[in-house]
């Protein structure tokens, strides 16, 4: 399977702390995207990073990409209760144009 | 912008019955996707359309599944006959320029299907 793997599968932190989630993938990618899914809802796009980029920021989100290690990380700073959700990485592989989703990290922010 | 609209939100049916799920993509988006989400298999791409034409249906699990997009503003996913293992949340998503272009997918809130 070319599915990305998120790590950890579940993460619980105190409100205000930073949350870091990792994604590993298997072959060369065109781009990598992060999505959030609240319980009972559809996925919401957070940020996209292209294969020639190393870091991107969006508000409290910071995404890094290490193509040599075939991995990406999503950092959420100063977490809030509303950040409680599942987070998925999704990759577009060269030679396979489909957007393939990882297994997700379930993040719980404890008030 | 109303976003991607799916109906129904919940569907409970008995094994053997026909099920039809509906989707209205965001106006102007020319790609439409159907995904299925289960705890065991995660998010799986079933089929996608570009300009109303099915491009790749290799993810459709069996001949019991079919999808149509008769026009740019409507798509259906049909399961006939349904089986308990089809129980899942089915998502429709649309985007403007496809995956390689990096356009984000916009998801509907899904249809939770339960087949008893």
PDB file of C-alpha atoms in Angstrom, chain A residues 3 30-31 33 35 37 40-45 48 50 88 92-99 101-102 106, chain B residues 9 35 37 39 41-43 45 48 56 58-59 91 99-110 112:
ATOM      1  CA  UNK A   3      -0.807   4.876   2.142  1.00  0.00           C
ATOM      2  CA  UNK A  30       4.473  15.727  -6.002  1.00  0.00           C
ATOM      3  CA  UNK A  31       2.910  17.338  -2.967  1.00  0.00           C
ATOM      4  CA  UNK A  33      -1.375  17.909   2.197  1.00  0.00           C
ATOM      5  CA  UNK A  35      -6.409  17.671   6.551  1.00  0.00           C
ATOM      6  CA  UNK A  37     -11.560  15.898  10.483  1.00  0.00           C
ATOM      7  CA  UNK A  40     -19.018  13.356  12.332  1.00  0.00           C
ATOM      8  CA  UNK A  41     -17.824  15.820   9.697  1.00  0.00           C
ATOM      9  CA  UNK A  42     -15.931  15.791   6.422  1.00  0.00           C
ATOM     10  CA  UNK A  43     -12.248  16.498   6.064  1.00  0.00           C
ATOM     11  CA  UNK A  44     -11.058  20.076   5.903  1.00  0.00           C
ATOM     12  CA  UNK A  45      -7.895  21.062   4.059  1.00  0.00           C
ATOM     13  CA  UNK A  48      -0.214  21.951   1.246  1.00  0.00           C
ATOM     14  CA  UNK A  50       5.186  20.866  -2.470  1.00  0.00           C
ATOM     15  CA  UNK A  88      -4.550  13.157   8.119  1.00  0.00           C
ATOM     16  CA  UNK A  92       0.153  12.701  -4.475  1.00  0.00           C
ATOM     17  CA  UNK A  93       2.774  10.310  -5.754  1.00  0.00           C
ATOM     18  CA  UNK A  94       4.648  10.714  -9.022  1.00  0.00           C
ATOM     19  CA  UNK A  95       3.330   8.126 -11.450  1.00  0.00           C
ATOM     20  CA  UNK A  96       0.122   7.698  -9.485  1.00  0.00           C
ATOM     21  CA  UNK A  97      -1.980  10.796  -9.581  1.00  0.00           C
ATOM     22  CA  UNK A  98      -4.372   9.789  -6.852  1.00  0.00           C
ATOM     23  CA  UNK A  99      -4.472  11.619  -3.551  1.00  0.00           C
ATOM     24  CA  UNK A 101      -4.697   9.477   2.677  1.00  0.00           C
ATOM     25  CA  UNK A 102      -2.791   8.218   5.681  1.00  0.00           C
ATOM     26  CA  UNK A 106      -6.442  11.461  16.748  1.00  0.00           C
TER      27      UNK A 106
ATOM     28  CA  UNK B   9     -26.708  12.188   6.159  1.00  0.00           C
ATOM     29  CA  UNK B  35     -14.350   8.154  -0.883  1.00  0.00           C
ATOM     30  CA  UNK B  37     -14.122   5.665   5.290  1.00  0.00           C
ATOM     31  CA  UNK B  39     -12.088   2.093  10.870  1.00  0.00           C
ATOM     32  CA  UNK B  41      -9.405   0.511   5.935  1.00  0.00           C
ATOM     33  CA  UNK B  42      -9.319   4.249   6.512  1.00  0.00           C
ATOM     34  CA  UNK B  43     -10.169   6.522   3.589  1.00  0.00           C
ATOM     35  CA  UNK B  45     -10.906   6.383  -3.110  1.00  0.00           C
ATOM     36  CA  UNK B  48     -13.410  10.109  -9.541  1.00  0.00           C
ATOM     37  CA  UNK B  56     -10.725   5.982 -12.613  1.00  0.00           C
ATOM     38  CA  UNK B  58     -10.479   1.012  -9.956  1.00  0.00           C
ATOM     39  CA  UNK B  59     -11.369   1.585  -6.316  1.00  0.00           C
ATOM     40  CA  UNK B  91     -17.733  11.070   1.345  1.00  0.00           C
ATOM     41  CA  UNK B  99      -4.421  16.616  -7.429  1.00  0.00           C
ATOM     42  CA  UNK B 100      -1.251  17.334  -9.355  1.00  0.00           C
ATOM     43  CA  UNK B 101      -2.134  21.013  -9.378  1.00  0.00           C
ATOM     44  CA  UNK B 102      -2.325  20.937  -5.619  1.00  0.00           C
ATOM     45  CA  UNK B 103      -5.914  22.094  -5.389  1.00  0.00           C
ATOM     46  CA  UNK B 104      -7.356  21.186  -2.004  1.00  0.00           C
ATOM     47  CA  UNK B 105     -10.253  18.788  -1.825  1.00  0.00           C
ATOM     48  CA  UNK B 106     -13.500  20.122  -0.406  1.00  0.00           C
ATOM     49  CA  UNK B 107     -15.414  17.399   1.366  1.00  0.00           C
ATOM     50  CA  UNK B 108     -19.077  17.047   2.153  1.00  0.00           C
ATOM     51  CA  UNK B 109     -20.118  15.898   5.613  1.00  0.00           C
ATOM     52  CA  UNK B 110     -20.652  12.368   4.416  1.00  0.00           C
ATOM     53  CA  UNK B 112     -23.232   7.231   7.215  1.00  0.00           C
TER      54      UNK B 112
END
